[in-house]
């Protein structure tokens, strides 16, 4: 039997060609940024326990390794240094050492691969002994303005080292504007700022903190500066402020738990929107895959496609290498 139905949306799903022509969103390796952990302490790549398949790379091997990623079509990298614990201090001075790992690695990669784009995270947590993203006062409160002053100085070191895009990930107030004016005054007029604008205080950062050795003492509570996952309006306010202060790209982080925020950002700001599919998002999919409960690659693609559909123009993802072969 058959009805006379005017609308049969399934007509468009009848064969692969039609399905493919009617796709509204497509993932491309060109939209992906691979976060990379680097250490000067190790002589062979070290797999991160809580992120199977992700490694911390010895600085001396990074040129070879970037060459392999470039061959897969990955062209943008976000660099995260794992600093030797002996160099970590309460105020994170190592961040202002022009020869510090992140700057040396930036120079190394850019002098070998002029065509790649490098994103440099600006935050104190890799450098502080307590793992917070800023300077603590006597009450354990992360001081805003003295932290921003250090980040502004660090931005000049990162820009001089060749980083194309600077990404303040600290959530201090006013830092985008201060960093922008420092860059302009010092001649780095073309260096972009990708602000971690709506960065939530998320449980999904745990594996990242293991990777850079920032959680050795106790779990860190960053709720004094990162956003509560309960708050949408407050995220909008942060996005607005960073836009007004001159951010070239606005980021939402984590990604999949905050698709509503990504969607809002895409519809309300005339700048590119980035989303960071963070370490814990990687780990939960990978762990279920290793248990045989989920298909890791297909879940990764579904997650990344959802982030794209919500409105992200670019996605930072630890799956960049794995999915580059199949998208
Ligand atoms: C810190 C920073 C974090 C991440 C990027 N930069 C962690 C944090 O805020 O504690 C997390 C990335 C991830 O989980 O993959 N400035």
Coordinates of C-alpha atoms and ligand atoms in Angstrom, one line a residue:
X1 CA 0.0 0.0 0.0
X2 CA 1.1 3.6 -0.4
X3 CA -0.2 7.0 0.7
X4 CA -0.1 10.1 -1.4
X5 CA 2.5 12.0 0.7
X6 CA 3.7 15.4 -0.5
X7 CA 6.6 15.4 1.8
X8 CA 8.9 12.4 2.0
X9 CA 12.2 13.8 3.3
X10 CA 13.6 10.3 2.8
X11 CA 13.7 10.9 -1.0
X12 CA 16.8 12.9 -0.5
X13 CA 18.4 10.1 1.5
X14 CA 17.8 7.5 -1.2
X15 CA 21.3 7.0 -2.4
X16 CA 24.9 8.0 -1.5
X17 CA 25.3 10.6 -4.2
X18 CA 22.2 12.5 -3.1
X19 CA 23.1 12.1 0.6
X20 CA 26.6 13.5 -0.1
X21 CA 25.3 16.4 -2.2
X22 CA 22.9 17.4 0.5
X23 CA 25.4 17.5 3.3
X24 CA 25.1 20.8 5.1
X25 CA 28.5 20.7 6.9
X26 CA 31.7 19.0 6.0
X27 CA 34.8 18.5 8.1
X28 CA 38.1 19.4 6.5
X29 CA 41.6 18.9 7.8
X30 CA 42.1 22.5 6.8
X31 CA 39.8 23.5 9.7
X32 CA 41.7 21.6 12.3
X33 CA 44.4 22.6 14.7
X34 CA 46.5 20.0 16.4
X35 CA 47.5 20.7 20.0
X36 CA 51.1 19.5 20.6
X37 CA 52.8 18.8 23.9
X38 CA 56.6 19.3 24.0
X39 CA 59.2 18.6 26.6
X40 CA 63.0 19.3 26.7
X41 CA 63.5 16.7 29.3
X42 CA 62.8 13.5 27.4
X43 CA 64.6 11.7 24.6
X44 CA 61.8 9.7 23.2
X45 CA 58.1 10.5 22.8
X46 CA 56.1 9.8 26.0
X47 CA 52.5 8.6 25.7
X48 CA 50.2 10.5 28.1
X49 CA 48.6 7.9 30.4
X50 CA 45.2 9.6 30.4
X51 CA 45.3 10.3 26.7
X52 CA 46.2 7.0 24.9
X53 CA 47.6 7.8 21.4
X54 CA 48.7 11.3 22.4
X55 CA 52.4 11.9 23.1
X56 CA 54.6 14.5 24.6
X57 CA 57.4 15.1 22.1
X58 CA 61.0 15.8 22.8
X59 CA 61.9 19.2 21.4
X60 CA 64.7 17.8 19.4
X61 CA 62.3 15.5 17.4
X62 CA 59.7 18.1 16.8
X63 CA 60.8 19.2 13.3
X64 CA 60.7 15.6 12.0
X65 CA 57.3 15.0 13.6
X66 CA 55.8 18.3 12.3
X67 CA 57.0 17.2 8.8
X68 CA 54.9 14.0 9.2
X69 CA 51.8 15.9 10.3
X70 CA 52.2 18.4 7.4
X71 CA 52.3 15.5 5.0
X72 CA 48.9 14.5 6.4
X73 CA 47.6 18.0 5.6
X74 CA 47.7 19.4 9.1
X75 CA 48.8 23.0 8.9
X76 CA 48.1 24.6 12.3
X77 CA 49.5 23.6 15.6
X78 CA 48.9 24.8 19.1
X79 CA 52.1 24.4 21.2
X80 CA 52.0 23.5 24.9
X81 CA 55.3 23.2 26.8
X82 CA 55.9 20.8 29.6
X83 CA 58.3 22.7 31.8
X84 CA 60.8 21.0 34.0
X85 CA 59.5 21.2 37.6
X86 CA 62.7 22.7 38.8
X87 CA 62.0 25.8 36.6
X88 CA 58.5 26.3 38.0
X89 CA 58.1 29.0 40.6
X90 CA 55.3 30.7 42.5
X91 CA 55.3 33.6 40.0
X92 CA 56.1 31.6 36.9
X93 CA 59.1 33.8 35.8
X94 CA 60.2 31.1 33.3
X95 CA 57.5 32.4 31.0
X96 CA 59.5 35.6 30.6
X97 CA 62.7 33.8 29.7
X98 CA 63.2 34.4 25.9
X99 CA 65.0 31.0 25.7
X100 CA 62.2 29.1 27.3
X101 CA 61.0 26.0 25.6
X102 CA 57.8 27.3 24.0
X103 CA 59.7 30.2 22.3
X104 CA 62.6 28.0 21.2
X105 CA 60.2 25.4 19.7
X106 CA 58.3 28.2 17.9
X107 CA 61.5 29.4 16.3
X108 CA 62.5 25.9 15.4
X109 CA 59.2 25.0 13.7
X110 CA 58.8 28.3 11.9
X111 CA 62.3 28.3 10.5
X112 CA 61.7 24.8 9.0
X113 CA 58.1 25.2 8.0
X114 CA 57.2 28.7 6.9
X115 CA 53.8 27.6 5.7
X116 CA 52.5 26.3 9.0
X117 CA 50.6 28.5 11.4
X118 CA 51.6 28.3 15.0
X119 CA 49.3 29.1 17.9
X120 CA 51.0 30.0 21.2
X121 CA 49.0 29.6 24.4
X122 CA 49.5 32.5 26.8
X123 CA 49.0 31.5 30.4
X124 CA 51.1 31.0 33.4
X125 CA 50.0 27.5 34.4
X126 CA 52.8 25.6 32.6
X127 CA 55.3 27.8 34.6
X128 CA 53.8 28.1 38.1
X129 CA 54.6 25.6 40.8
X130 CA 50.9 25.7 42.0
X131 CA 49.5 25.2 38.5
X132 CA 47.2 28.3 38.5
X133 CA 47.1 30.6 35.5
X134 CA 48.3 33.6 37.4
X135 CA 50.0 35.2 40.4
X136 CA 48.5 34.3 43.7
X137 CA 48.1 36.8 46.5
X138 CA 48.4 36.0 50.2
X139 CA 44.8 34.7 50.3
X140 CA 45.3 32.4 47.4
X141 CA 43.4 34.6 45.0
X142 CA 44.7 34.9 41.5
X143 CA 45.5 38.5 41.0
X144 CA 44.2 39.9 37.8
X145 CA 46.3 42.9 36.8
X146 CA 49.7 41.7 37.7
X147 CA 49.0 38.5 35.8
X148 CA 47.9 40.4 32.7
X149 CA 51.1 42.5 32.9
X150 CA 53.2 39.3 32.6
X151 CA 51.0 37.9 29.8
X152 CA 51.5 41.1 27.9
X153 CA 55.3 40.8 28.2
X154 CA 55.1 37.1 27.2
X155 CA 53.1 38.0 24.2
X156 CA 56.0 40.0 22.8
X157 CA 58.4 37.0 23.3
X158 CA 55.9 34.6 21.6
X159 CA 55.4 37.0 18.7
X160 CA 59.1 37.5 18.3
X161 CA 59.6 33.7 18.3
X162 CA 57.3 33.5 15.2
X163 CA 53.9 32.5 16.6
X164 CA 51.3 33.7 14.2
X165 CA 48.4 33.5 16.7
X166 CA 48.5 34.2 20.4
X167 CA 45.9 32.5 22.5
X168 CA 45.4 33.8 26.0
X169 CA 43.9 30.9 27.9
X170 CA 43.9 32.4 31.4
X171 CA 40.5 34.2 31.7
X172 CA 41.9 37.3 33.4
X173 CA 39.8 40.5 32.8
X174 CA 41.1 43.0 30.2
X175 CA 43.9 40.9 28.9
X176 CA 43.0 40.9 25.2
X177 CA 43.0 44.7 25.1
X178 CA 46.3 45.0 27.0
X179 CA 48.0 42.3 24.9
X180 CA 46.7 43.9 21.7
X181 CA 48.1 47.3 22.6
X182 CA 51.5 45.8 23.6
X183 CA 51.7 44.0 20.3
X184 CA 50.8 47.1 18.3
X185 CA 53.4 49.2 20.2
X186 CA 56.1 46.7 19.6
X187 CA 55.5 46.4 15.9
X188 CA 53.6 43.0 15.9
X189 CA 50.7 44.5 14.1
X190 CA 50.0 41.3 12.1
X191 CA 50.0 38.8 15.1
X192 CA 46.5 37.6 15.7
X193 CA 44.8 37.1 19.0
X194 CA 42.6 34.0 19.4
X195 CA 41.1 34.5 22.8
X196 CA 39.8 31.7 25.0
X197 CA 36.8 34.0 25.5
X198 CA 34.2 31.6 26.9
X199 CA 36.4 29.2 28.8
X200 CA 34.4 27.1 31.2
X201 CA 35.7 25.7 34.5
X202 CA 35.4 22.1 33.2
X203 CA 36.3 18.7 34.6
X204 CA 37.4 17.8 31.1
X205 CA 40.8 19.5 31.4
X206 CA 42.2 16.8 33.8
X207 CA 44.2 14.8 31.2
X208 CA 45.8 18.1 29.8
X209 CA 46.9 19.0 33.3
X210 CA 48.5 15.5 33.6
X211 CA 50.2 16.1 30.2
X212 CA 51.9 19.3 31.2
X213 CA 52.5 18.2 34.7
X214 CA 50.3 20.9 36.2
X215 CA 48.3 18.8 38.6
X216 CA 50.9 16.9 40.6
X217 CA 49.8 18.2 44.0
X218 CA 46.1 18.3 44.2
X219 CA 43.1 19.0 41.9
X220 CA 43.1 22.7 41.1
X221 CA 40.0 24.8 41.5
X222 CA 40.0 27.5 38.8
X223 CA 36.4 28.7 39.4
X224 CA 37.7 32.1 40.5
X225 CA 38.5 32.9 36.9
X226 CA 37.0 30.3 34.6
X227 CA 33.2 30.3 33.8
X228 CA 30.7 28.2 35.6
X229 CA 29.2 25.6 33.1
X230 CA 25.8 26.7 34.4
X231 CA 26.2 30.2 32.9
X232 CA 25.3 31.2 29.4
X233 CA 24.7 34.9 29.8
X234 CA 28.1 35.3 31.6
X235 CA 29.7 33.5 28.6
X236 CA 28.1 36.0 26.2
X237 CA 29.5 38.9 28.3
X238 CA 33.0 37.4 28.1
X239 CA 32.7 36.9 24.3
X240 CA 31.4 40.5 23.9
X241 CA 34.3 42.0 26.0
X242 CA 37.0 40.0 24.1
X243 CA 35.4 41.0 20.8
X244 CA 35.4 44.7 21.8
X245 CA 39.0 44.5 23.1
X246 CA 40.1 43.3 19.6
X247 CA 40.2 39.5 19.6
X248 CA 40.6 38.4 16.0
X249 CA 39.2 34.9 16.8
X250 CA 36.9 34.0 19.7
X251 CA 37.1 30.6 21.2
X252 CA 34.7 28.5 23.1
X253 CA 36.1 25.7 25.3
X254 CA 35.3 22.8 25.9
X255 CA 33.5 22.2 22.7
X256 CA 30.9 19.5 22.7
X257 CA 29.4 20.2 26.1
X258 CA 28.9 23.9 25.0
X259 CA 27.5 23.7 21.5
X260 CA 24.8 26.3 22.5
X261 CA 27.5 28.8 23.3
X262 CA 29.4 28.0 20.0
X263 CA 26.1 28.5 18.1
X264 CA 25.4 31.8 19.8
X265 CA 28.9 33.0 19.2
X266 CA 28.8 32.1 15.4
X267 CA 25.5 34.0 15.0
X268 CA 26.4 37.2 17.0
X269 CA 30.0 38.1 16.2
X270 CA 31.5 38.8 12.7
X271 CA 34.8 37.1 13.5
X272 CA 35.9 33.5 13.1
X273 CA 34.8 31.2 16.0
X274 CA 37.1 28.5 17.3
X275 CA 36.2 25.6 19.5
X276 CA 38.5 23.5 21.5
X277 CA 37.6 19.8 21.8
X278 CA 39.6 19.4 25.0
X279 CA 41.7 16.6 26.4
X280 CA 38.8 15.0 28.4
X281 CA 36.6 15.0 25.3
X282 CA 39.4 13.1 23.5
X283 CA 39.9 10.7 26.5
X284 CA 36.3 9.7 27.0
X285 CA 35.8 8.7 23.4
X286 CA 39.2 7.0 23.2
X287 CA 38.6 5.1 26.4
X288 CA 35.2 3.8 25.3
X289 CA 36.9 2.8 22.0
X290 CA 39.6 0.9 23.8
X291 CA 37.0 -0.9 25.8
X292 CA 35.3 -2.0 22.6
X293 CA 32.1 0.0 23.6
X294 CA 32.3 2.7 20.9
X295 CA 33.9 3.1 17.5
X296 CA 36.5 5.8 18.3
X297 CA 37.0 7.1 14.8
X298 CA 33.3 7.4 14.0
X299 CA 32.6 9.0 17.4
X300 CA 35.4 11.4 16.9
X301 CA 34.0 12.4 13.5
X302 CA 30.5 12.7 14.8
X303 CA 31.7 14.9 17.7
X304 CA 33.8 17.1 15.4
X305 CA 30.9 17.4 12.9
X306 CA 28.5 18.4 15.7
X307 CA 31.0 21.1 16.7
X308 CA 31.1 22.3 13.1
X309 CA 27.4 22.2 12.7
X310 CA 27.0 24.3 15.9
X311 CA 29.1 27.0 14.1
X312 CA 32.8 26.5 14.8
X313 CA 35.0 27.7 11.9
X314 CA 38.0 26.0 13.3
X315 CA 38.5 23.2 15.9
X316 CA 41.4 22.4 18.1
X317 CA 41.4 18.7 18.5
X318 CA 43.7 15.9 19.5
X319 CA 42.0 13.7 16.9
X320 CA 43.4 15.9 14.0
X321 CA 46.0 13.2 13.1
X322 CA 43.6 10.3 13.3
X323 CA 40.8 11.8 11.3
X324 CA 42.9 13.5 8.7
X325 CA 43.2 10.2 6.8
X326 CA 39.4 9.7 6.6
X327 CA 37.8 13.1 6.1
Ligands
LIG1 C1 45.6 26.4 30.7 C2 45.0 25.6 29.6 C3 44.2 24.5 29.9 C4 43.9 23.9 28.6 C5 44.5 24.7 27.6 N1 45.2 25.8 28.3 C6 43.8 23.8 31.1 C7 43.3 24.6 32.2 O1 42.7 25.7 32.1 O2 43.5 24.1 33.3 C8 43.1 22.7 28.5 C9 43.2 22.0 27.2 C10 42.7 20.6 27.3 O3 42.1 20.1 28.3 O4 42.9 19.9 26.3 N2 45.9 27.7 30.5

